[in-house]
Amino acid sequence: MADLTGTTVAFLLTDGYEDSELTSPWQAAVDAGATPVLVSPAEGNVTGEKGHSQKVDLPVSEAKAGDFDALMLPGGVGNADALRLDTDAVGFVRNFFGQHKPVGVICHGAWILADTDVLAGRRLTSFPSLQTDLRNAGATWVDEEVVVDQGLVSSRTPDDLPAFNAKLVEEMGEGKHEGQTA
């Protein structure tokens, strides 16, 4: 496992996220030595689909991709749908790609990528219901446990979390990827 000491990871989410898709990658980042920060358009706490509640550390309207080393986008239908409609969230995500930084997306978390203009020529996976949106945004969608494409790490469901977490930590340890572009 990569040593991520000194690495700061933004977790972008709002109410309605899939609980395990926050808590499991968060713990993997902590276990590797990274500092996770919960970024959200919501204030106070955010609550997952199954009731997990966690404090928001930073409003997305004040967050800057330059202050972080990597980005993690958990899924959850309500969370993903709300984020893609938030212009601050869309801009925040796009800036990680423009700065060539690692980005992890799982399940419905990939939905916002269809609105960021970063998918042309990229290969990824997601929850199957997103494949048409992601293909329409220029991506090659595949049905695999975990897909890595130049710093973009993607998986389908919570069942994929062990493989996803390992690859996410590995990509964060590698740092910037020139092929990770907006």
mmCIF file of N, CA and C in Angstrom, residues 30 95 121 178:
data_model
loop_
_atom_site.group_PDB
_atom_site.id
_atom_site.type_symbol
_atom_site.label_atom_id
_atom_site.label_comp_id
_atom_site.label_asym_id
_atom_site.label_seq_id
_atom_site.Cartn_x
_atom_site.Cartn_y
_atom_site.Cartn_z
ATOM 1 N N VAL A 30 -7.282 7.124 5.158
ATOM 2 C CA VAL A 30 -6.714 7.322 6.499
ATOM 3 C C VAL A 30 -5.662 6.259 6.795
ATOM 4 N N ASN A 95 -11.817 20.993 -12.267
ATOM 5 C CA ASN A 95 -10.485 21.511 -11.962
ATOM 6 C C ASN A 95 -9.495 20.424 -11.549
ATOM 7 N N GLY A 121 -12.852 10.210 -24.832
ATOM 8 C CA GLY A 121 -11.729 9.300 -24.982
ATOM 9 C C GLY A 121 -11.335 8.545 -23.724
ATOM 10 N N GLU A 178 -0.400 12.996 -16.416
ATOM 11 C CA GLU A 178 -0.524 13.933 -17.530
ATOM 12 C C GLU A 178 -1.738 13.641 -18.404
#
